[in-house]
Amino acid sequence: MSVTAHDHDHAHDAHEHGHAKPGFVRRWFMSTNHKDIGTLYITFAFVGACVGGMLSEIMRTQLAVPHNVLIANGTQWNDIITAHGLIMIFWFVMPALIGGFGNWMVPMMIGAPDMAFPRLNNMSFWFLVMGFVFVMLGMTIGSGTGAGWTIYPPLDNAQYSPGVATDFSLFSLHLAGISSLLGAINFIATILNMRAPGMTMHKMPLFCWAILVTAFLLLLAIPVLAGAVTMLIMDRNFGTSFFEPAGGGDPVLFQHLFWFFGHPEVYIMILPAFGIVSHVVSTFSKKPIFGYFGMAYAMVIIGFVGFVVWAHHMFVSGISDDSRVYFEVATLVIAVPTGIKVFSWIATMWGGSIEFKTPMLWAVGFIFLFVIGGATGVILANAGLDQELHNDYFLIAHFHYVLSMGATFAVFAGFYYWIGKMSGHQYPEFWGKVHFWTFFIGVNLTFFPQHFLGLAGMPRRYPDYADAFAGWNMVSSIGSWISGLSTMVFFYVLFRVFTSKQTLADNYWGEGATTLEWAVPSPAPHHTFEDVPVIR
Amino acid sequence: MKRSFITACGAAALLALASHSALAQAADPTAAANAYVNAPKPWQLWFPEAGSPMQQQIDWLMQYVLWIMTAVVVFVGVLMGYTMWRYRAAKNPVPGTVTHNTLIEVIWITVPTLLLFVIIFPSINLIWFEGDDSNPAMTVTVTAHQWYWEYSYNDVQGGLDYTSYMVPDDKIDPSKGEIRRLSVDHPLVLPVGEKVKFIITSADVLHGFYLPSLGVQKYAIPGTTVTSWTTIIKAGTYYGQCNQICGLNHDAMPIEIKAVPAADFQAWVKQAQANYTLNTVTPAPALQFADAAAN
């Protein structure tokens, strides 16, 4: 695909005469600008990642040796694992990929001056911040929230999780959900209505396709989560018994509702990652993406099929054999469009002139590790095998390969790819590569041995384990400490970016970067495309 | 079938009693299980040794699927590695322009689809096999509690129902073969070579009845029962753990199974009926009805 802009004015300063430059409070607390809100989202995701990451370091340190006493008791442990899961999903991956890069790049990529509903955009962000406050209260108040991020009843009902903490965590999901829902509506309205003349759907960059599909997934999945969470809150506080067997309710119903949201949520986290990786691979291979239609519609198919596979999370919840067969087969089908994406990325590189700048390292790392996570996903999709592997460390290894490595690698790929466009300063190439390699070694050392622990039968969410599991747990913990140190390298990269005096060209990646954000200056001015660009 | 097995067990037990002295009767009837211990090993890389036909089939299918997926990962890895090396900027300064090739796109849709068919058929057979809990020789109702297991033998005369708690870390005696975090005070004792059906439920929150060496895993769900089954191949001690988060002692409710020959099992039942009365927990009546319906 080749998109070029013309007829648009680079002399953006001339356009700003009408506006007084907003003060700090007005700019950052009442923002209606998609770039500023994107920056807020990314900054906030950074905070979420630091908190969630610190929780994982605590967890891995506790698990480094058996019979460790770093964590005082099982309640504290359960609070930490619950908060780690919720924070990493709702306050790191989603705000980084959707709210952050989505807000920053989608309007620019489609040639729109801003998001369709700028104030709604601001509201989305601040709901998320309040949600974070709530989830932190949920972790720390009283005995905290200890039902795991999947919040299955009856463990989180009023009898087994008394106190207000669990209510805080449940409301935090409502707030994060409203935030995502409003964001999704905004993205759909923007992408469907505000594309520049000539920017047809089939010329639209793949990242915008990814965000569009993601937004539809959010629109359909979040209300189901909201319903389930509301029923939980009613059970806890108003004496209903949606999920209480004693009152005729069914705990398994919650699992169905949760995973009807939860499985699309997996694709909500990974589709924007697919989008970013497509751009990075294309840019650094200096070739347009291979099989654009296949790439776009593979995402649409993944999104669609992603809605009809949810009970593969429930293979041991007593669902019937027929259901197990159906959900296994439906799940395996997703391997096909995912394969299209992987092979198309490789075909994009094939024949290219590949430069291994830092974003490309993260993107290539993403593809390979995602393939490993996808392979273990195919294994887990077999209901018969899941009976052995469900909820053990093999599963932990699997979903961290697609999230801790997949989604996170894509976040870093996007960061290194666009930081020059967003800040106007380039990252230091050497330290970016150091960050990549240390992180790559760290996460692989953390999560690969967990496959063995799972095969040996170590269950998840255990603060203490049989002594025979000690060896691989120590290796895994060492890996997590390496990733922790690697994050220090990333802090240094950030320091270098924000103290840099270097200025950048509009398109600092050169011929390979063809989307519209490269047609505006670096850093992108406060307002872009006040004159509508026309796409050839 | 069930009745004939119990009768046979009874006859065997009578024979055993007749041919043994009173001393033998007092001996531990589960001693036969001590000869073989199927517990996790340090640096273990693969499943535990299969203790049941179900786990044998899981082990086989896992190897089958894992080899296919390993081939896929290696293929993609080698292809990527070659592409990255062959088309690096230093070697190939001028990028190509090919962005479409219908043939190759059709190939990379059809080949993975065919691979899925290769996986799906044996995989679906395993589902039917795992789900076939018909004609058990006996049934055991497993009730999970915060934080212990309760085992109720539905088919033994006079009934038998007892609880099983983890041996606390400071009471572990390695000289008796006890394993920290896995050993319990009263193991679940089962006859070797007989099909045992588990009727799994919970008295409070969700728990997971997880026996890795036997290929059994089901949630224990309050208000409903989930069934599974096993046939233990050889006498020995097998371990499992709770595998669904259930509160602060989630990691402290392991499962220990002693599989013994049928005659020993019958002797153990008599002994247990005499000795375990103290820690008997009476199951809720509703549960008993649910079990009857399930059978």
PDB file of C-alpha atoms in Angstrom, chain A residues 1 66-67 73-75 78 81-82 146-148 150 152-155 160 245 250-252 255 285-294 313 315-319 321-322 324-325 328-329 332-336 339-344 346-347 349-356 364-365 367-368 371-372 374-376 378-379 382-392 394 451-469 471-472 475 511, chain B residues 39-48 54-55 57-59 61-63 65-66 69-70 72-80 82-90 92-102 104-105 108-110 112-113 116 119-120 123-124 126-128 130-132 146 169 179-182 203-206 210-226 228-229 241-254:
ATOM      1  CA  MET A   1       0.000   0.000   0.000  1.00  0.00           C
ATOM      2  CA  PRO A  66      10.429 -23.200  48.450  1.00  0.00           C
ATOM      3  CA  HIS A  67       9.113 -22.340  51.893  1.00  0.00           C
ATOM      4  CA  ASN A  73       0.486 -15.334  54.201  1.00  0.00           C
ATOM      5  CA  GLY A  74      -1.765 -16.687  51.509  1.00  0.00           C
ATOM      6  CA  THR A  75      -4.123 -13.720  51.709  1.00  0.00           C
ATOM      7  CA  ASN A  78      -3.636 -13.797  46.563  1.00  0.00           C
ATOM      8  CA  ILE A  81      -1.498 -12.132  42.075  1.00  0.00           C
ATOM      9  CA  THR A  82      -4.974 -10.643  41.601  1.00  0.00           C
ATOM     10  CA  GLY A 146      -7.785 -12.455  46.563  1.00  0.00           C
ATOM     11  CA  ALA A 147      -9.905 -14.264  44.006  1.00  0.00           C
ATOM     12  CA  GLY A 148      -7.451 -14.023  41.116  1.00  0.00           C
ATOM     13  CA  THR A 150     -10.701 -14.078  36.910  1.00  0.00           C
ATOM     14  CA  TYR A 152     -14.627 -16.452  40.082  1.00  0.00           C
ATOM     15  CA  PRO A 153     -17.431 -16.682  42.623  1.00  0.00           C
ATOM     16  CA  PRO A 154     -18.087 -18.013  45.218  1.00  0.00           C
ATOM     17  CA  LEU A 155     -14.585 -17.106  46.422  1.00  0.00           C
ATOM     18  CA  TYR A 160     -15.640 -15.748  51.496  1.00  0.00           C
ATOM     19  CA  PRO A 245     -25.987 -22.355  44.494  1.00  0.00           C
ATOM     20  CA  ASP A 250     -24.769 -21.117  39.286  1.00  0.00           C
ATOM     21  CA  PRO A 251     -21.058 -20.318  39.710  1.00  0.00           C
ATOM     22  CA  VAL A 252     -20.393 -21.765  36.245  1.00  0.00           C
ATOM     23  CA  GLN A 255     -17.394 -18.402  34.118  1.00  0.00           C
ATOM     24  CA  SER A 285      12.205  -4.122   5.351  1.00  0.00           C
ATOM     25  CA  LYS A 286      11.593  -1.055   3.139  1.00  0.00           C
ATOM     26  CA  LYS A 287       8.742  -2.926   1.506  1.00  0.00           C
ATOM     27  CA  PRO A 288       4.977  -2.503   1.602  1.00  0.00           C
ATOM     28  CA  ILE A 289       3.232  -5.117   3.707  1.00  0.00           C
ATOM     29  CA  PHE A 290       2.750  -8.438   1.914  1.00  0.00           C
ATOM     30  CA  GLY A 291      -0.849  -9.534   1.399  1.00  0.00           C
ATOM     31  CA  TYR A 292      -2.557  -6.435   2.801  1.00  0.00           C
ATOM     32  CA  PHE A 293      -6.089  -7.792   2.337  1.00  0.00           C
ATOM     33  CA  GLY A 294      -5.178 -11.090   3.952  1.00  0.00           C
ATOM     34  CA  HIS A 313     -11.151 -21.758  29.373  1.00  0.00           C
ATOM     35  CA  PHE A 315     -12.670 -27.522  29.778  1.00  0.00           C
ATOM     36  CA  VAL A 316     -12.534 -28.803  33.373  1.00  0.00           C
ATOM     37  CA  SER A 317     -15.627 -26.942  34.625  1.00  0.00           C
ATOM     38  CA  GLY A 318     -17.877 -29.877  33.885  1.00  0.00           C
ATOM     39  CA  ILE A 319     -19.025 -28.861  30.407  1.00  0.00           C
ATOM     40  CA  ASP A 321     -18.060 -33.805  25.948  1.00  0.00           C
ATOM     41  CA  ASP A 322     -19.877 -32.325  22.945  1.00  0.00           C
ATOM     42  CA  ARG A 324     -15.472 -29.806  24.671  1.00  0.00           C
ATOM     43  CA  VAL A 325     -15.295 -31.024  21.071  1.00  0.00           C
ATOM     44  CA  GLU A 328     -11.651 -27.299  20.827  1.00  0.00           C
ATOM     45  CA  VAL A 329     -12.301 -27.291  17.092  1.00  0.00           C
ATOM     46  CA  LEU A 332      -8.002 -24.483  16.627  1.00  0.00           C
ATOM     47  CA  VAL A 333      -9.559 -22.643  13.671  1.00  0.00           C
ATOM     48  CA  ILE A 334      -7.985 -19.398  14.959  1.00  0.00           C
ATOM     49  CA  ALA A 335      -4.561 -20.867  14.196  1.00  0.00           C
ATOM     50  CA  VAL A 336      -5.267 -20.405  10.469  1.00  0.00           C
ATOM     51  CA  GLY A 339      -0.746 -18.281  10.506  1.00  0.00           C
ATOM     52  CA  ILE A 340      -1.685 -15.906   7.668  1.00  0.00           C
ATOM     53  CA  LYS A 341      -0.379 -13.017   9.744  1.00  0.00           C
ATOM     54  CA  VAL A 342       2.894 -14.692  10.678  1.00  0.00           C
ATOM     55  CA  PHE A 343       3.652 -15.867   7.156  1.00  0.00           C
ATOM     56  CA  SER A 344       2.705 -12.476   5.717  1.00  0.00           C
ATOM     57  CA  ILE A 346       7.896 -13.111   6.918  1.00  0.00           C
ATOM     58  CA  ALA A 347       6.883 -12.587   3.282  1.00  0.00           C
ATOM     59  CA  MET A 349      10.672  -9.276   5.037  1.00  0.00           C
ATOM     60  CA  TRP A 350      11.419 -11.642   2.117  1.00  0.00           C
ATOM     61  CA  GLY A 351      13.112  -9.691  -0.626  1.00  0.00           C
ATOM     62  CA  GLY A 352      13.337  -6.610   1.574  1.00  0.00           C
ATOM     63  CA  SER A 353      16.365  -4.633   2.604  1.00  0.00           C
ATOM     64  CA  ILE A 354      16.170  -5.281   6.307  1.00  0.00           C
ATOM     65  CA  GLU A 355      17.682  -2.901   8.835  1.00  0.00           C
ATOM     66  CA  PHE A 356      17.813  -4.178  12.382  1.00  0.00           C
ATOM     67  CA  VAL A 364      11.043  -9.804  15.010  1.00  0.00           C
ATOM     68  CA  GLY A 365      11.288 -10.931  18.649  1.00  0.00           C
ATOM     69  CA  ILE A 367       6.894 -12.702  15.837  1.00  0.00           C
ATOM     70  CA  PHE A 368       9.117 -15.543  16.986  1.00  0.00           C
ATOM     71  CA  VAL A 371       4.755 -18.253  17.361  1.00  0.00           C
ATOM     72  CA  ILE A 372       6.022 -20.201  20.396  1.00  0.00           C
ATOM     73  CA  GLY A 374       0.749 -19.785  19.622  1.00  0.00           C
ATOM     74  CA  ALA A 375       2.165 -23.310  19.405  1.00  0.00           C
ATOM     75  CA  THR A 376       1.566 -23.941  23.103  1.00  0.00           C
ATOM     76  CA  VAL A 378      -2.652 -25.061  19.957  1.00  0.00           C
ATOM     77  CA  ILE A 379      -1.582 -27.672  22.518  1.00  0.00           C
ATOM     78  CA  ASN A 382      -6.896 -29.756  22.850  1.00  0.00           C
ATOM     79  CA  ALA A 383      -9.513 -30.350  25.519  1.00  0.00           C
ATOM     80  CA  GLY A 384      -8.026 -33.735  26.298  1.00  0.00           C
ATOM     81  CA  LEU A 385      -4.613 -32.232  26.947  1.00  0.00           C
ATOM     82  CA  ASP A 386      -6.051 -29.249  28.774  1.00  0.00           C
ATOM     83  CA  GLN A 387      -7.407 -31.675  31.338  1.00  0.00           C
ATOM     84  CA  GLU A 388      -3.760 -32.198  32.310  1.00  0.00           C
ATOM     85  CA  LEU A 389      -2.420 -28.702  31.642  1.00  0.00           C
ATOM     86  CA  HIS A 390      -5.302 -26.478  32.758  1.00  0.00           C
ATOM     87  CA  ASN A 391      -4.273 -23.976  35.439  1.00  0.00           C
ATOM     88  CA  ASP A 392      -0.747 -25.275  35.767  1.00  0.00           C
ATOM     89  CA  PHE A 394       2.370 -24.690  31.286  1.00  0.00           C
ATOM     90  CA  HIS A 451       6.673 -25.140  30.665  1.00  0.00           C
ATOM     91  CA  PHE A 452       8.621 -27.835  32.518  1.00  0.00           C
ATOM     92  CA  LEU A 453       7.099 -26.903  35.861  1.00  0.00           C
ATOM     93  CA  GLY A 454       3.652 -27.216  34.318  1.00  0.00           C
ATOM     94  CA  LEU A 455       4.382 -30.588  32.745  1.00  0.00           C
ATOM     95  CA  ALA A 456       5.642 -31.777  36.127  1.00  0.00           C
ATOM     96  CA  GLY A 457       2.310 -30.664  37.594  1.00  0.00           C
ATOM     97  CA  MET A 458       2.957 -27.426  39.481  1.00  0.00           C
ATOM     98  CA  PRO A 459      -0.347 -25.571  39.970  1.00  0.00           C
ATOM     99  CA  ARG A 460      -0.632 -21.806  39.537  1.00  0.00           C
ATOM    100  CA  ARG A 461      -1.314 -19.261  42.292  1.00  0.00           C
ATOM    101  CA  TYR A 462       0.797 -21.113  44.863  1.00  0.00           C
ATOM    102  CA  PRO A 463       3.047 -19.114  47.214  1.00  0.00           C
ATOM    103  CA  ASP A 464       4.787 -22.332  48.303  1.00  0.00           C
ATOM    104  CA  TYR A 465       5.405 -25.557  46.435  1.00  0.00           C
ATOM    105  CA  ALA A 466       6.831 -29.065  46.754  1.00  0.00           C
ATOM    106  CA  ASP A 467      10.618 -28.997  47.009  1.00  0.00           C
ATOM    107  CA  ALA A 468      11.033 -30.921  43.743  1.00  0.00           C
ATOM    108  CA  PHE A 469       9.869 -27.818  41.840  1.00  0.00           C
ATOM    109  CA  GLY A 471      15.196 -25.910  40.511  1.00  0.00           C
ATOM    110  CA  TRP A 472      13.186 -24.491  37.631  1.00  0.00           C
ATOM    111  CA  VAL A 475      15.883 -20.309  37.100  1.00  0.00           C
ATOM    112  CA  GLU A 511      11.551   5.257   2.396  1.00  0.00           C
TER     113      GLU A 511
ATOM    114  CA  ALA B  39       5.971 -37.737  42.945  1.00  0.00           C
ATOM    115  CA  PRO B  40       7.463 -34.726  41.103  1.00  0.00           C
ATOM    116  CA  LYS B  41      11.218 -34.957  40.600  1.00  0.00           C
ATOM    117  CA  PRO B  42      13.795 -32.143  40.661  1.00  0.00           C
ATOM    118  CA  TRP B  43      14.463 -30.677  37.180  1.00  0.00           C
ATOM    119  CA  GLN B  44      11.657 -32.776  35.756  1.00  0.00           C
ATOM    120  CA  LEU B  45      11.157 -31.996  32.043  1.00  0.00           C
ATOM    121  CA  TRP B  46       8.099 -34.012  31.126  1.00  0.00           C
ATOM    122  CA  PHE B  47       4.852 -35.370  32.512  1.00  0.00           C
ATOM    123  CA  PRO B  48       5.023 -37.736  35.483  1.00  0.00           C
ATOM    124  CA  MET B  54      -6.015 -41.797  30.641  1.00  0.00           C
ATOM    125  CA  GLN B  55      -2.629 -40.290  31.401  1.00  0.00           C
ATOM    126  CA  GLN B  57      -3.244 -41.380  26.204  1.00  0.00           C
ATOM    127  CA  ILE B  58      -2.674 -37.777  27.271  1.00  0.00           C
ATOM    128  CA  ASP B  59       1.079 -38.410  27.223  1.00  0.00           C
ATOM    129  CA  LEU B  61      -1.315 -37.114  22.305  1.00  0.00           C
ATOM    130  CA  MET B  62       0.896 -34.484  23.939  1.00  0.00           C
ATOM    131  CA  GLN B  63       3.966 -35.929  22.231  1.00  0.00           C
ATOM    132  CA  VAL B  65       0.852 -32.545  19.021  1.00  0.00           C
ATOM    133  CA  LEU B  66       4.090 -31.220  20.512  1.00  0.00           C
ATOM    134  CA  MET B  69       4.029 -27.802  16.824  1.00  0.00           C
ATOM    135  CA  THR B  70       7.792 -28.052  17.348  1.00  0.00           C
ATOM    136  CA  VAL B  72       6.020 -25.585  12.956  1.00  0.00           C
ATOM    137  CA  VAL B  73       8.071 -23.406  15.340  1.00  0.00           C
ATOM    138  CA  VAL B  74      11.366 -24.673  13.927  1.00  0.00           C
ATOM    139  CA  PHE B  75      10.126 -24.148  10.364  1.00  0.00           C
ATOM    140  CA  VAL B  76       9.009 -20.577  11.109  1.00  0.00           C
ATOM    141  CA  GLY B  77      12.213 -19.890  13.065  1.00  0.00           C
ATOM    142  CA  VAL B  78      14.491 -21.171  10.312  1.00  0.00           C
ATOM    143  CA  LEU B  79      12.496 -19.358   7.640  1.00  0.00           C
ATOM    144  CA  MET B  80      12.689 -16.106   9.612  1.00  0.00           C
ATOM    145  CA  TYR B  82      17.162 -17.246   6.726  1.00  0.00           C
ATOM    146  CA  THR B  83      15.065 -14.281   5.562  1.00  0.00           C
ATOM    147  CA  MET B  84      16.729 -11.962   8.053  1.00  0.00           C
ATOM    148  CA  TRP B  85      20.187 -13.108   7.011  1.00  0.00           C
ATOM    149  CA  ARG B  86      19.592 -13.277   3.266  1.00  0.00           C
ATOM    150  CA  TYR B  87      17.766  -9.964   2.968  1.00  0.00           C
ATOM    151  CA  ARG B  88      19.736  -7.879   5.465  1.00  0.00           C
ATOM    152  CA  ALA B  89      20.347  -4.351   4.221  1.00  0.00           C
ATOM    153  CA  ALA B  90      24.103  -4.936   3.781  1.00  0.00           C
ATOM    154  CA  ASN B  92      20.376  -6.669  -0.313  1.00  0.00           C
ATOM    155  CA  PRO B  93      20.443  -2.865  -0.500  1.00  0.00           C
ATOM    156  CA  VAL B  94      17.595  -2.586  -2.988  1.00  0.00           C
ATOM    157  CA  PRO B  95      14.280  -3.861  -1.627  1.00  0.00           C
ATOM    158  CA  GLY B  96      11.960  -5.909  -3.816  1.00  0.00           C
ATOM    159  CA  THR B  97       8.403  -4.859  -4.554  1.00  0.00           C
ATOM    160  CA  VAL B  98       6.407  -8.103  -4.475  1.00  0.00           C
ATOM    161  CA  THR B  99       3.333  -7.727  -2.271  1.00  0.00           C
ATOM    162  CA  HIS B 100       1.042 -10.431  -3.625  1.00  0.00           C
ATOM    163  CA  ASN B 101       1.326 -14.054  -4.578  1.00  0.00           C
ATOM    164  CA  THR B 102      -1.951 -15.897  -4.654  1.00  0.00           C
ATOM    165  CA  ILE B 104       1.716 -18.903  -1.671  1.00  0.00           C
ATOM    166  CA  GLU B 105      -1.217 -17.368   0.203  1.00  0.00           C
ATOM    167  CA  TRP B 108      -0.237 -21.042   3.849  1.00  0.00           C
ATOM    168  CA  ILE B 109      -3.953 -21.268   4.425  1.00  0.00           C
ATOM    169  CA  THR B 110      -4.396 -24.881   3.310  1.00  0.00           C
ATOM    170  CA  PRO B 112      -2.098 -25.248   8.443  1.00  0.00           C
ATOM    171  CA  THR B 113      -5.713 -26.318   7.924  1.00  0.00           C
ATOM    172  CA  LEU B 116      -5.268 -29.071  12.192  1.00  0.00           C
ATOM    173  CA  ILE B 119      -4.422 -33.001  15.226  1.00  0.00           C
ATOM    174  CA  ILE B 120      -8.200 -32.892  15.590  1.00  0.00           C
ATOM    175  CA  SER B 123      -7.653 -35.278  19.956  1.00  0.00           C
ATOM    176  CA  ILE B 124     -11.425 -35.749  19.751  1.00  0.00           C
ATOM    177  CA  LEU B 126      -9.227 -38.517  23.695  1.00  0.00           C
ATOM    178  CA  ILE B 127     -12.175 -36.312  24.690  1.00  0.00           C
ATOM    179  CA  TRP B 128     -14.586 -39.225  24.313  1.00  0.00           C
ATOM    180  CA  GLU B 130     -11.825 -39.017  29.074  1.00  0.00           C
ATOM    181  CA  GLY B 131     -15.565 -38.520  29.219  1.00  0.00           C
ATOM    182  CA  ASP B 132     -16.429 -42.225  29.373  1.00  0.00           C
ATOM    183  CA  GLN B 146     -11.466 -24.843  52.538  1.00  0.00           C
ATOM    184  CA  ASP B 169       5.510 -28.471  57.171  1.00  0.00           C
ATOM    185  CA  ILE B 179       6.908 -35.197  51.149  1.00  0.00           C
ATOM    186  CA  ARG B 180       6.514 -31.584  52.170  1.00  0.00           C
ATOM    187  CA  ARG B 181       3.402 -29.938  50.653  1.00  0.00           C
ATOM    188  CA  LEU B 182       2.217 -33.249  49.126  1.00  0.00           C
ATOM    189  CA  ALA B 203     -18.813 -27.559  50.064  1.00  0.00           C
ATOM    190  CA  ASP B 204     -17.771 -23.907  49.780  1.00  0.00           C
ATOM    191  CA  VAL B 205     -15.760 -22.229  46.978  1.00  0.00           C
ATOM    192  CA  LEU B 206     -14.317 -23.576  43.728  1.00  0.00           C
ATOM    193  CA  TYR B 210      -5.929 -32.317  39.984  1.00  0.00           C
ATOM    194  CA  LEU B 211      -3.999 -35.593  39.731  1.00  0.00           C
ATOM    195  CA  PRO B 212      -1.230 -35.028  37.147  1.00  0.00           C
ATOM    196  CA  SER B 213       0.100 -38.589  37.121  1.00  0.00           C
ATOM    197  CA  LEU B 214      -3.405 -39.974  36.488  1.00  0.00           C
ATOM    198  CA  GLY B 215      -4.524 -37.375  33.923  1.00  0.00           C
ATOM    199  CA  VAL B 216      -7.465 -36.308  36.069  1.00  0.00           C
ATOM    200  CA  GLN B 217      -8.447 -32.696  36.543  1.00  0.00           C
ATOM    201  CA  LYS B 218     -11.883 -31.258  37.252  1.00  0.00           C
ATOM    202  CA  TYR B 219     -13.158 -28.259  39.135  1.00  0.00           C
ATOM    203  CA  ALA B 220     -14.967 -28.941  42.377  1.00  0.00           C
ATOM    204  CA  ILE B 221     -18.021 -26.706  42.083  1.00  0.00           C
ATOM    205  CA  PRO B 222     -20.497 -26.061  44.893  1.00  0.00           C
ATOM    206  CA  GLY B 223     -24.082 -26.985  44.093  1.00  0.00           C
ATOM    207  CA  THR B 224     -23.221 -29.369  41.301  1.00  0.00           C
ATOM    208  CA  THR B 225     -21.148 -32.453  40.628  1.00  0.00           C
ATOM    209  CA  VAL B 226     -18.521 -33.024  37.984  1.00  0.00           C
ATOM    210  CA  SER B 228     -14.114 -38.080  36.194  1.00  0.00           C
ATOM    211  CA  TRP B 229     -12.586 -41.515  36.470  1.00  0.00           C
ATOM    212  CA  GLN B 241      -2.947 -30.731  44.421  1.00  0.00           C
ATOM    213  CA  CYS B 242      -5.802 -28.257  44.484  1.00  0.00           C
ATOM    214  CA  ASN B 243      -5.622 -26.388  41.200  1.00  0.00           C
ATOM    215  CA  GLN B 244      -8.226 -23.643  41.424  1.00  0.00           C
ATOM    216  CA  ILE B 245      -7.652 -20.675  43.687  1.00  0.00           C
ATOM    217  CA  CYS B 246      -9.695 -21.223  46.838  1.00  0.00           C
ATOM    218  CA  GLY B 247      -8.438 -18.765  49.424  1.00  0.00           C
ATOM    219  CA  LEU B 248      -5.445 -18.334  51.641  1.00  0.00           C
ATOM    220  CA  ASN B 249      -4.463 -21.996  51.999  1.00  0.00           C
ATOM    221  CA  HIS B 250      -4.936 -22.825  48.343  1.00  0.00           C
ATOM    222  CA  ASP B 251      -1.458 -24.373  48.286  1.00  0.00           C
ATOM    223  CA  ALA B 252      -2.061 -26.463  51.404  1.00  0.00           C
ATOM    224  CA  MET B 253      -4.655 -29.022  50.358  1.00  0.00           C
ATOM    225  CA  PRO B 254      -2.806 -31.709  48.405  1.00  0.00           C
TER     226      PRO B 254
END
